[in-house]
Tab-separated table of C-alpha atoms in Angstrom:
chain	number	residue	atom	x	y	z
G	1	MET	CA	-5.238	-12.033	-2.044
G	2	ASN	CA	-7.272	-12.551	-5.141
G	3	ASN	CA	-10.625	-11.142	-4.214
G	4	PRO	CA	-11.143	-8.141	-6.620
G	5	PRO	CA	-13.452	-6.169	-4.276
G	6	GLU	CA	-11.171	-6.675	-1.355
G	7	VAL	CA	-8.138	-5.485	-3.382
G	8	TRP	CA	-9.988	-2.539	-4.724
G	9	VAL	CA	-10.915	-1.424	-1.148
G	10	LYS	CA	-7.282	-1.536	-0.158
G	11	VAL	CA	-6.234	0.416	-3.214
G	12	CYS	CA	-8.878	3.076	-2.400
G	13	ARG	CA	-7.549	3.436	1.028
G	14	GLU	CA	-4.227	4.229	-0.383
G	15	LEU	CA	-5.683	6.572	-3.043
G	16	GLU	CA	-7.369	8.536	-0.291
G	17	LYS	CA	-3.854	9.618	1.006
G	18	VAL	CA	-2.822	11.115	-2.393
G	19	ILE	CA	-5.930	12.205	-4.277
G	20	SER	CA	-8.404	14.832	-3.179
G	21	PRO	CA	-11.814	13.694	-1.944
G	22	ASP	CA	-13.558	15.481	-4.834
G	23	ALA	CA	-11.378	13.834	-7.555
G	24	LEU	CA	-11.678	10.384	-5.765
G	25	HIS	CA	-15.480	10.675	-5.818
G	26	ARG	CA	-15.678	12.017	-9.357
G	27	TRP	CA	-13.504	9.554	-11.165
G	28	PHE	CA	-13.147	6.517	-8.933
G	29	SER	CA	-16.427	5.959	-7.083
G	30	SER	CA	-18.146	4.296	-10.033
G	31	ILE	CA	-15.206	1.963	-10.808
G	32	ILE	CA	-16.046	-1.832	-10.624
G	33	PRO	CA	-13.217	-4.145	-9.785
G	34	LEU	CA	-13.677	-6.999	-12.383
G	35	SER	CA	-10.715	-9.237	-11.720
G	36	TYR	CA	-7.370	-9.586	-9.988
G	37	ASP	CA	-4.903	-12.283	-10.905
G	38	SER	CA	-1.154	-12.616	-10.982
G	39	GLY	CA	-0.545	-8.975	-10.370
G	40	ARG	CA	-3.008	-7.696	-12.946
G	41	LEU	CA	-5.963	-5.602	-11.752
G	42	VAL	CA	-8.832	-5.197	-14.273
G	43	LEU	CA	-11.135	-2.274	-13.472
G	44	GLY	CA	-14.519	-1.699	-15.110
G	45	VAL	CA	-15.296	1.977	-16.070
G	46	GLU	CA	-18.498	3.585	-17.434
G	47	ASN	CA	-17.122	4.712	-20.681
G	48	ALA	CA	-13.912	5.334	-22.666
G	49	ILE	CA	-13.830	9.046	-21.471
G	50	TYR	CA	-13.542	7.810	-17.875
G	51	GLN	CA	-10.789	5.471	-18.967
G	52	TYR	CA	-8.836	8.145	-20.834
G	53	TRP	CA	-9.123	10.624	-18.002
G	54	ILE	CA	-7.917	8.304	-15.327
G	55	GLU	CA	-5.051	6.994	-17.607
G	56	GLU	CA	-4.020	10.496	-18.544
G	57	ASN	CA	-4.117	12.001	-15.029
G	58	TYR	CA	-4.046	9.360	-12.291
G	59	LEU	CA	-2.562	6.108	-13.834
G	60	ASN	CA	0.857	6.473	-12.057
G	61	GLN	CA	-0.712	7.100	-8.664
G	62	LEU	CA	-3.097	4.324	-9.200
G	63	ARG	CA	-0.362	1.863	-10.002
G	64	GLU	CA	1.738	2.988	-6.930
G	65	CYS	CA	-1.282	2.717	-4.585
G	66	ALA	CA	-2.171	-0.714	-6.008
G	67	THR	CA	1.495	-1.801	-5.496
G	68	LEU	CA	1.444	-0.583	-1.891
G	69	ALA	CA	-1.949	-2.130	-1.246
G	70	VAL	CA	-1.056	-5.694	-2.324
G	71	GLY	CA	2.730	-5.676	-1.612
G	72	ARG	CA	3.811	-6.417	-5.140
G	73	GLU	CA	3.880	-4.676	-8.495
G	74	VAL	CA	0.430	-4.375	-10.022
G	75	LYS	CA	-0.450	-3.832	-13.716
G	76	ILE	CA	-3.724	-1.888	-14.218
G	77	SER	CA	-5.988	-2.289	-17.253
G	78	PHE	CA	-9.451	-1.050	-17.829
G	79	ASP	CA	-12.630	-2.530	-19.490
G	80	VAL	CA	-15.526	-0.337	-20.498
G	81	VAL	CA	-18.609	-2.006	-18.895
G	82	GLY	CA	-21.106	0.782	-19.548
G	83	SER	CA	-23.421	2.503	-17.196
G	84	LYS	CA	-26.015	0.499	-15.273
G	85	ASP	CA	-29.575	1.153	-14.379
G	86	ARG	CA	-28.671	1.077	-10.700
G	87	PRO	CA	-26.105	3.321	-9.034
G	88	ALA	CA	-22.596	2.105	-9.504
G	89	PRO	CA	-21.147	0.350	-6.465
G	90	THR	CA	-18.758	2.457	-4.421
G	91	ALA	CA	-15.706	1.561	-2.532
G	92	GLU	CA	-17.858	1.138	0.629
G	93	ASP	CA	-20.054	-1.412	-1.253
G	94	HIS	CA	-16.973	-3.377	-2.124
G	95	LEU	CA	-15.786	-3.236	1.486
G	96	LEU	CA	-19.123	-4.695	2.661
G	97	GLN	CA	-18.761	-7.441	0.117
G	98	ALA	CA	-15.155	-8.205	1.193
G	99	GLU	CA	-16.312	-8.482	4.858
G	100	GLY	CA	-18.982	-11.016	3.840
G	101	LYS	CA	-22.018	-8.871	4.281
G	102	GLU	CA	-22.767	-8.979	0.634
G	103	LYS	CA	-21.672	-12.010	-1.527
G	104	SER	CA	-20.829	-11.718	-5.235
G	105	LYS	CA	-18.825	-13.775	-7.552
G	106	PRO	CA	-16.088	-11.759	-9.272
G	107	LEU	CA	-15.569	-12.014	-13.037
G	108	SER	CA	-12.548	-14.289	-13.683
G	109	SER	CA	-12.081	-14.076	-17.475
G	110	GLU	CA	-8.556	-13.276	-18.477
G	111	LEU	CA	-9.954	-11.908	-21.879
G	112	VAL	CA	-10.810	-8.165	-22.301
G	113	SER	CA	-14.292	-7.995	-23.723
G	114	ARG	CA	-13.636	-5.105	-26.140
G	115	TYR	CA	-10.801	-6.861	-27.861
G	116	THR	CA	-12.627	-8.814	-30.642
G	117	PHE	CA	-12.223	-9.341	-34.300
G	118	GLU	CA	-15.290	-7.125	-34.865
G	119	SER	CA	-13.601	-4.125	-33.083
G	120	PHE	CA	-10.198	-4.577	-34.841
G	121	VAL	CA	-9.725	-2.324	-37.937
G	122	ALA	CA	-7.494	-4.281	-40.440
G	123	GLY	CA	-5.529	-2.183	-42.976
G	124	VAL	CA	-2.641	-2.791	-45.279
G	125	ASN	CA	-0.366	-2.781	-42.270
G	126	SER	CA	-2.181	-5.541	-40.420
G	127	GLN	CA	-4.148	-7.518	-43.145
G	128	PHE	CA	-1.814	-10.534	-43.018
G	129	ALA	CA	-1.615	-10.740	-39.140
G	130	HIS	CA	-5.478	-10.303	-38.991
G	131	ALA	CA	-6.075	-13.039	-41.562
G	132	ALA	CA	-3.683	-15.385	-39.851
G	133	ALA	CA	-5.312	-14.752	-36.420
G	134	THR	CA	-8.772	-15.352	-37.938
G	135	ALA	CA	-7.751	-18.622	-39.500
G	136	VAL	CA	-6.241	-19.873	-36.253
G	137	ALA	CA	-9.418	-18.884	-34.289
G	138	ASP	CA	-11.668	-20.657	-36.785
G	139	ALA	CA	-9.545	-23.803	-36.857
G	140	PRO	CA	-7.339	-24.025	-33.681
G	141	ALA	CA	-4.246	-26.207	-34.067
G	142	ARG	CA	-5.153	-27.095	-37.692
G	143	THR	CA	-3.691	-24.212	-39.614
G	144	TYR	CA	-0.748	-22.304	-38.013
G	145	ASN	CA	0.631	-23.655	-34.852
G	146	PRO	CA	2.187	-21.705	-33.204
G	147	LEU	CA	1.129	-18.355	-34.549
G	148	PHE	CA	3.751	-15.746	-33.752
G	149	ILE	CA	2.619	-12.109	-34.053
G	150	HIS	CA	5.254	-9.428	-33.867
G	151	GLY	CA	5.434	-5.670	-34.189
G	152	SER	CA	6.216	-2.528	-32.252
G	153	VAL	CA	4.308	-1.177	-29.187
G	154	GLY	CA	0.611	-0.256	-29.564
G	155	LEU	CA	-0.112	-1.812	-32.979
G	156	GLY	CA	-2.641	-4.408	-31.887
G	157	LYS	CA	-0.715	-7.591	-30.896
G	158	THR	CA	-2.652	-7.894	-27.644
G	159	HIS	CA	-5.910	-7.082	-29.314
G	160	LEU	CA	-5.471	-9.926	-31.778
G	161	LEU	CA	-4.510	-12.442	-29.063
G	162	HIS	CA	-7.641	-11.674	-27.079
G	163	ALA	CA	-9.754	-11.761	-30.285
G	164	ILE	CA	-8.530	-15.187	-31.001
G	165	GLY	CA	-9.507	-16.260	-27.474
G	166	HIS	CA	-13.018	-14.879	-27.760
G	167	ARG	CA	-13.613	-16.424	-31.162
G	168	ILE	CA	-12.566	-19.920	-29.936
G	169	VAL	CA	-14.866	-19.711	-26.971
G	170	GLN	CA	-17.803	-18.519	-29.257
G	171	LYS	CA	-17.299	-21.594	-31.467
G	172	LYS	CA	-16.614	-24.095	-28.584
G	173	LYS	CA	-18.425	-23.328	-25.307
G	174	GLY	CA	-16.315	-24.343	-22.433
G	175	ALA	CA	-13.039	-24.110	-24.218
G	176	LYS	CA	-10.218	-23.471	-21.787
G	177	ILE	CA	-8.423	-20.233	-22.923
G	178	VAL	CA	-5.338	-19.091	-20.947
G	179	TYR	CA	-3.972	-15.573	-21.631
G	180	VAL	CA	-0.940	-14.331	-19.823
G	181	THR	CA	2.122	-12.155	-20.479
G	182	SER	CA	5.427	-13.863	-20.281
G	183	GLU	CA	6.064	-11.811	-17.083
G	184	GLN	CA	2.923	-13.194	-15.544
G	185	PHE	CA	3.967	-16.751	-16.530
G	186	THR	CA	7.311	-16.190	-14.879
G	187	ASN	CA	5.798	-14.820	-11.758
G	188	GLU	CA	3.370	-17.627	-11.369
G	189	PHE	CA	6.163	-20.111	-12.093
G	190	ILE	CA	8.309	-18.604	-9.246
G	191	SER	CA	5.274	-18.573	-6.908
G	192	ALA	CA	4.518	-22.217	-7.666
G	193	ILE	CA	8.026	-23.225	-6.785
G	194	GLN	CA	7.901	-21.181	-3.626
G	195	HIS	CA	4.595	-22.603	-2.472
G	196	GLY	CA	5.193	-26.294	-3.744
G	197	GLU	CA	2.296	-25.908	-6.356
G	198	LEU	CA	4.113	-26.875	-9.541
G	199	VAL	CA	1.530	-29.600	-10.345
G	200	LYS	CA	-1.251	-27.049	-10.162
G	201	PHE	CA	0.759	-24.611	-12.176
G	202	ARG	CA	1.467	-27.188	-14.924
G	203	ARG	CA	-2.116	-28.291	-15.022
G	204	ARG	CA	-3.304	-24.705	-15.581
G	205	PHE	CA	-1.115	-24.169	-18.645
G	206	ARG	CA	-0.644	-27.556	-20.073
G	207	GLN	CA	-4.343	-28.473	-20.205
G	208	ALA	CA	-5.347	-25.274	-22.036
G	209	ASP	CA	-7.175	-25.604	-25.304
G	210	CYS	CA	-5.442	-22.466	-26.424
G	211	LEU	CA	-2.514	-20.671	-24.770
G	212	LEU	CA	-1.959	-17.040	-25.552
G	213	ILE	CA	1.360	-15.636	-24.379
G	214	ASP	CA	1.959	-11.938	-24.715
G	215	ASP	CA	5.453	-10.211	-24.902
G	216	VAL	CA	7.602	-13.394	-25.079
G	217	GLN	CA	10.685	-11.132	-25.165
G	218	PHE	CA	10.372	-10.890	-21.338
G	219	PHE	CA	11.505	-14.501	-21.183
G	220	ALA	CA	15.055	-13.245	-22.317
G	221	GLY	CA	17.724	-14.340	-19.902
G	222	LYS	CA	15.378	-16.259	-17.681
G	223	ASP	CA	16.681	-19.816	-18.153
G	224	ARG	CA	14.475	-21.647	-15.640
G	225	SER	CA	11.252	-19.928	-17.006
G	226	GLN	CA	12.388	-20.759	-20.599
G	227	GLU	CA	13.026	-24.423	-19.590
G	228	GLU	CA	9.523	-24.637	-18.099
G	229	PHE	CA	7.878	-22.972	-21.071
G	230	PHE	CA	9.763	-25.242	-23.460
G	231	HIS	CA	8.111	-28.251	-21.838
G	232	THR	CA	4.716	-26.451	-21.611
G	233	PHE	CA	5.051	-25.684	-25.442
G	234	ASN	CA	5.861	-29.401	-26.161
G	235	ALA	CA	2.955	-30.676	-24.084
G	236	LEU	CA	0.458	-28.382	-25.808
G	237	PHE	CA	1.886	-28.977	-29.315
G	238	ASP	CA	2.007	-32.754	-28.907
G	239	GLY	CA	-1.604	-32.493	-27.611
G	240	ASN	CA	-2.807	-30.742	-30.709
G	241	ARG	CA	-3.554	-27.453	-28.737
G	242	GLN	CA	-3.192	-24.035	-30.163
G	243	ILE	CA	-0.378	-21.731	-29.114
G	244	VAL	CA	-0.263	-17.988	-30.045
G	245	LEU	CA	2.675	-15.805	-29.099
G	246	SER	CA	3.455	-12.065	-29.448
G	247	SER	CA	6.742	-10.161	-29.352
G	248	ASP	CA	8.131	-6.843	-30.306
G	249	SER	CA	10.411	-8.567	-32.824
G	250	PRO	CA	10.501	-11.737	-34.982
G	251	PRO	CA	11.459	-15.010	-33.182
G	252	GLY	CA	15.008	-15.034	-34.427
G	253	ASP	CA	15.541	-11.479	-33.264
G	254	VAL	CA	14.491	-11.843	-29.563
G	255	ALA	CA	17.693	-11.533	-27.513
G	256	ASN	CA	18.780	-14.188	-24.957
G	257	LEU	CA	16.237	-16.804	-25.973
G	258	GLN	CA	17.279	-20.484	-26.059
G	259	LYS	CA	17.824	-21.723	-29.591
G	260	ARG	CA	15.455	-24.566	-29.104
G	261	LEU	CA	12.633	-22.103	-28.072
G	262	VAL	CA	13.421	-19.972	-31.085
G	263	SER	CA	13.295	-23.051	-33.336
G	264	ARG	CA	9.907	-23.977	-31.932
G	265	PHE	CA	8.465	-20.419	-32.343
G	266	GLU	CA	9.444	-20.702	-35.991
G	267	TRP	CA	7.620	-24.022	-36.600
G	268	GLY	CA	4.367	-22.161	-37.462
G	269	LEU	CA	3.675	-18.874	-39.012
G	270	SER	CA	5.195	-15.453	-38.150
G	271	ALA	CA	3.028	-12.362	-38.917
G	272	GLU	CA	4.141	-8.781	-38.626
G	273	LEU	CA	2.011	-5.803	-37.561
G	274	GLN	CA	3.243	-2.384	-39.005
G	275	SER	CA	2.244	1.119	-38.384
G	276	PRO	CA	-1.107	1.960	-39.967
G	277	ASP	CA	-1.257	4.245	-43.043
G	278	ILE	CA	-3.539	7.293	-43.195
G	279	GLU	CA	-6.582	5.378	-44.591
G	280	THR	CA	-6.353	2.801	-41.798
G	281	ARG	CA	-5.962	5.546	-39.179
G	282	MET	CA	-9.067	7.285	-40.411
G	283	ALA	CA	-10.974	3.998	-40.390
G	284	ILE	CA	-9.871	3.305	-36.766
G	285	LEU	CA	-11.022	6.815	-35.674
G	286	ARG	CA	-14.422	6.493	-37.438
G	287	LYS	CA	-15.021	3.085	-35.822
G	288	LYS	CA	-13.871	4.358	-32.401
G	289	THR	CA	-16.211	7.335	-32.484
G	290	ALA	CA	-19.054	5.224	-33.500
G	291	THR	CA	-18.404	2.831	-30.651
G	292	MET	CA	-18.077	5.716	-28.102
G	293	GLN	CA	-21.231	7.323	-29.586
G	294	ILE	CA	-19.656	10.743	-30.161
G	295	ARG	CA	-19.815	13.057	-33.103
G	296	LEU	CA	-16.656	14.702	-34.330
G	297	GLY	CA	-16.273	16.415	-37.680
G	298	GLU	CA	-14.394	14.784	-40.496
G	299	SER	CA	-11.861	17.682	-40.401
G	300	VAL	CA	-11.091	16.988	-36.812
G	301	LEU	CA	-10.567	13.222	-37.417
G	302	HIS	CA	-8.378	13.916	-40.464
G	303	PHE	CA	-6.209	16.328	-38.351
G	304	ILE	CA	-5.775	13.614	-35.704
G	305	ALA	CA	-4.972	10.935	-38.264
G	306	GLU	CA	-2.447	13.135	-40.040
G	307	ARG	CA	-0.536	14.135	-36.850
G	308	VAL	CA	-0.628	10.969	-34.815
G	309	LYS	CA	1.054	8.193	-36.939
G	310	THR	CA	3.179	6.050	-34.585
G	311	ASN	CA	0.762	3.459	-33.366
G	312	VAL	CA	-2.898	2.680	-32.838
G	313	ARG	CA	-2.639	3.059	-29.013
G	314	ARG	CA	-1.479	6.655	-29.317
G	315	LEU	CA	-4.033	7.376	-32.014
G	316	GLU	CA	-6.958	6.223	-29.699
G	317	GLY	CA	-5.433	8.129	-26.834
G	318	ALA	CA	-5.424	11.274	-28.837
G	319	LEU	CA	-9.037	10.689	-29.826
G	320	ASN	CA	-10.062	9.976	-26.262
G	321	ARG	CA	-8.545	13.318	-25.200
G	322	VAL	CA	-10.401	15.288	-27.853
G	323	ALA	CA	-13.647	13.330	-27.033
G	324	ALA	CA	-13.234	14.126	-23.278
G	325	TRP	CA	-12.840	17.839	-24.063
G	326	ALA	CA	-15.831	17.880	-26.274
G	327	ALA	CA	-17.994	15.995	-23.712
G	328	LEU	CA	-16.929	18.052	-20.807
G	329	HIS	CA	-17.482	21.402	-22.635
G	330	ASP	CA	-20.582	20.192	-24.439
G	331	ARG	CA	-19.772	21.895	-27.692
G	332	HIS	CA	-18.098	21.159	-31.086
G	333	ILE	CA	-14.357	21.354	-31.299
G	334	THR	CA	-12.359	23.033	-34.092
G	335	PRO	CA	-9.081	21.763	-35.689
G	336	ALA	CA	-7.325	24.700	-34.024
G	337	GLN	CA	-8.504	23.609	-30.632
G	338	VAL	CA	-7.555	20.050	-31.415
G	339	GLU	CA	-3.998	21.219	-32.266
G	340	GLU	CA	-3.680	22.880	-28.938
G	341	LEU	CA	-5.006	19.862	-27.084
G	342	LEU	CA	-2.768	17.427	-28.851
G	343	LYS	CA	0.390	19.496	-28.690
G	344	ASP	CA	2.232	16.958	-26.506
G	345	PHE	CA	1.045	14.088	-28.711
G	346	ILE	CA	2.358	15.850	-31.813
G	347	GLN	CA	5.742	16.511	-30.095
G	348	GLN	CA	5.947	12.939	-29.051
G	349	GLU	CA	5.841	11.860	-32.701
G	350	THR	CA	9.178	13.461	-33.315
G	351	LYS	CA	10.850	12.247	-30.098
G	352	PRO	CA	13.500	9.582	-30.104
G	353	ILE	CA	12.673	6.143	-28.553
G	354	VAL	CA	13.975	6.174	-24.866
G	355	THR	CA	15.386	2.861	-23.831
G	356	ILE	CA	16.899	1.830	-20.452
G	357	GLU	CA	20.296	1.431	-22.237
G	358	LEU	CA	20.097	5.018	-23.498
G	359	ILE	CA	19.234	6.331	-20.038
G	360	GLN	CA	22.170	4.460	-18.532
G	361	ARG	CA	24.566	5.959	-21.019
G	362	ARG	CA	23.246	9.523	-20.526
G	363	VAL	CA	23.309	9.238	-16.744
G	364	ALA	CA	26.790	7.825	-16.825
G	365	GLU	CA	28.023	10.746	-19.063
G	366	GLY	CA	26.225	13.212	-16.758
G	367	TYR	CA	27.972	11.980	-13.690
G	368	ASP	CA	31.265	11.154	-15.363
G	369	LEU	CA	30.915	7.351	-14.619
G	370	ARG	CA	31.396	4.257	-16.587
G	371	VAL	CA	28.180	2.622	-18.064
G	372	ALA	CA	29.209	-0.542	-16.293
G	373	ASP	CA	28.773	1.264	-13.045
G	374	MET	CA	25.024	1.408	-13.731
G	375	THR	CA	24.825	-2.482	-13.477
G	376	SER	CA	27.604	-3.187	-11.050
G	377	LYS	CA	27.157	-4.445	-7.442
G	378	ARG	CA	29.257	-1.653	-6.058
G	379	ARG	CA	27.440	0.717	-3.811
G	380	PRO	CA	29.617	3.845	-2.974
G	381	ALA	CA	27.568	7.058	-2.790
G	382	HIS	CA	29.073	8.570	-5.974
G	383	ILE	CA	27.701	5.554	-7.838
G	384	ALA	CA	24.553	4.659	-5.942
G	385	LEU	CA	22.842	8.002	-6.370
G	386	PRO	CA	23.339	8.214	-10.146
G	387	ARG	CA	22.180	4.524	-10.401
G	388	MET	CA	19.039	5.510	-8.538
G	389	VAL	CA	18.529	8.468	-10.825
G	390	ALA	CA	18.810	6.168	-13.880
G	391	MET	CA	16.249	3.810	-12.290
G	392	TYR	CA	13.918	6.721	-11.651
G	393	LEU	CA	14.146	7.950	-15.227
G	394	SER	CA	13.706	4.458	-16.597
G	395	ARG	CA	10.490	4.138	-14.624
G	396	LYS	CA	9.299	7.470	-15.772
G	397	MET	CA	10.306	7.383	-19.441
G	398	THR	CA	10.263	3.872	-20.689
G	399	GLY	CA	7.004	2.228	-19.568
G	400	LYS	CA	8.931	-0.832	-18.431
G	401	SER	CA	7.892	-2.696	-15.375
G	402	LEU	CA	9.846	-2.511	-12.115
G	403	GLN	CA	11.054	-6.058	-12.614
G	404	GLU	CA	12.291	-5.348	-16.162
G	405	ILE	CA	14.086	-2.277	-14.976
G	406	GLY	CA	15.705	-4.210	-12.147
G	407	GLU	CA	16.894	-6.836	-14.575
G	408	SER	CA	18.565	-4.225	-16.610
G	409	PHE	CA	20.455	-2.843	-13.609
G	410	GLY	CA	22.396	-5.948	-12.781
G	411	GLY	CA	19.518	-8.301	-11.809
G	412	ARG	CA	18.128	-6.137	-8.966
G	413	ASP	CA	14.674	-6.925	-7.702
G	414	HIS	CA	11.553	-4.725	-8.194
G	415	GLY	CA	11.700	-3.540	-4.559
G	416	THR	CA	15.137	-1.991	-5.080
G	417	VAL	CA	13.783	-0.109	-8.093
G	418	LEU	CA	10.638	1.086	-6.230
G	419	HIS	CA	12.837	2.357	-3.353
G	420	ALA	CA	15.049	4.175	-5.798
G	421	CYS	CA	12.144	5.971	-7.345
G	422	LYS	CA	10.764	6.977	-4.053
G	423	THR	CA	14.149	8.170	-2.850
G	424	ILE	CA	14.789	10.267	-5.878
G	425	THR	CA	11.278	11.687	-5.773
G	426	SER	CA	11.715	12.689	-2.050
G	427	LYS	CA	15.258	14.118	-2.512
G	428	MET	CA	14.256	16.334	-5.418
G	429	GLN	CA	11.882	18.222	-3.217
G	430	SER	CA	14.768	19.627	-1.077
G	431	ASP	CA	17.743	19.120	-3.341
G	432	ASP	CA	17.802	21.838	-6.092
G	433	ARG	CA	21.027	20.488	-7.658
G	434	LEU	CA	19.541	16.994	-7.962
G	435	GLN	CA	16.317	18.441	-9.398
G	436	GLN	CA	18.297	20.377	-12.005
G	437	MET	CA	20.406	17.291	-12.956
G	438	VAL	CA	17.293	15.149	-13.425
G	439	GLY	CA	15.607	17.917	-15.442
G	440	LEU	CA	18.724	18.277	-17.667
G	441	LEU	CA	18.994	14.524	-18.201
G	442	THR	CA	15.341	14.308	-19.074
G	443	HIS	CA	15.769	17.161	-21.611
G	444	LYS	CA	18.683	15.402	-23.274
G	445	LEU	CA	16.935	12.156	-23.537
G	446	GLU	CA	13.873	13.818	-25.110
G	447	GLU	CA	15.940	15.732	-27.776
G	448	PRO	CA	15.617	14.628	-31.296
G	449	ALA	CA	18.525	12.379	-32.388
G	450	ASP	CA	19.788	14.725	-35.027
G	451	ARG	CA	20.065	17.764	-32.779
């Protein structure tokens, strides 16, 4: 199933079961399904406030409904497409299209339109990476090949990858740009093997003018995917095609990667993205408010920039929340109101980073088990329940995909993780002791490290 309107209709049918009719009409009726490919559903929304509100209040339900609708894990992303002169298509409109009563060609671009060099705010933290990305986009395969961009979550790696793709297409009409995460590459590779379509798979990746691979750390431990990507890399490099990679750490620090891949990743240029300083954060906020066409006082912007420091994604999330409040209440907002609105953002700034490994340790301690029991194949009840609790907390607190979580629990599949999450959610409704234990573990995981 790769027809975006048809996928969206199925998702809406699942949403109807868990979201009130009023909320469904208010926030979802104007959504336009832009593309669906390899487990990634791109939805068009009218403005950034719609995007913020859905991400803040309904994203988990949306992901789960999409997963149920298509029978596999689905990643959701949004693209601001603006309001139209005509009424936005509803889910019923898309159903008519899916049934063949109304034909339309879905957008198939893998690049997000808002991620361009023009919308990227370069500061001291990102100047080098931005310059390297620009150089690669202006002269593909002639400057730095591959370009390896690394940095923590939410600092702009994905933005720069998409910006490179957009610039190359602007300069060379018809250029074939392929953007995927390493997880998508792996999933497509597995699907190609299962359906006997390896030739088609290799043609897609090895004939690209520019290949953009996000989050290459996901290749860790996946030997067959690494083998395939090694040959894909060689074919592109030998064919003088540009390769751009991103990761949360430098090439040599990515765990469980084959040495020959690490060596190739280091052939070109490695550029780091760091957390933005106060001046860059202010510049990002000013540019974002101008793009969103909203007016917020300098004191409000300065308050946000001073309190939210970790990464650009969180900074923009904080701004979207303030902008949504101001728009819905139709009045100016004061710094005091901003502080109240962003209370959880500010608290998050001091929280420790929660990893799957940390969750496994805390759950093992809480249930008086060995950490090894979290990843073992043993299934007695006194181990199975804590293991499901750890999977549930990993899903809730780390932002990792079901597949990544499963890999960290002894190579289990995403269906096992999804089942564990549903089981714990259901049991907590009637089991007070379990609810208390999950609450206690959550509290311990969120405590500052020095407490």
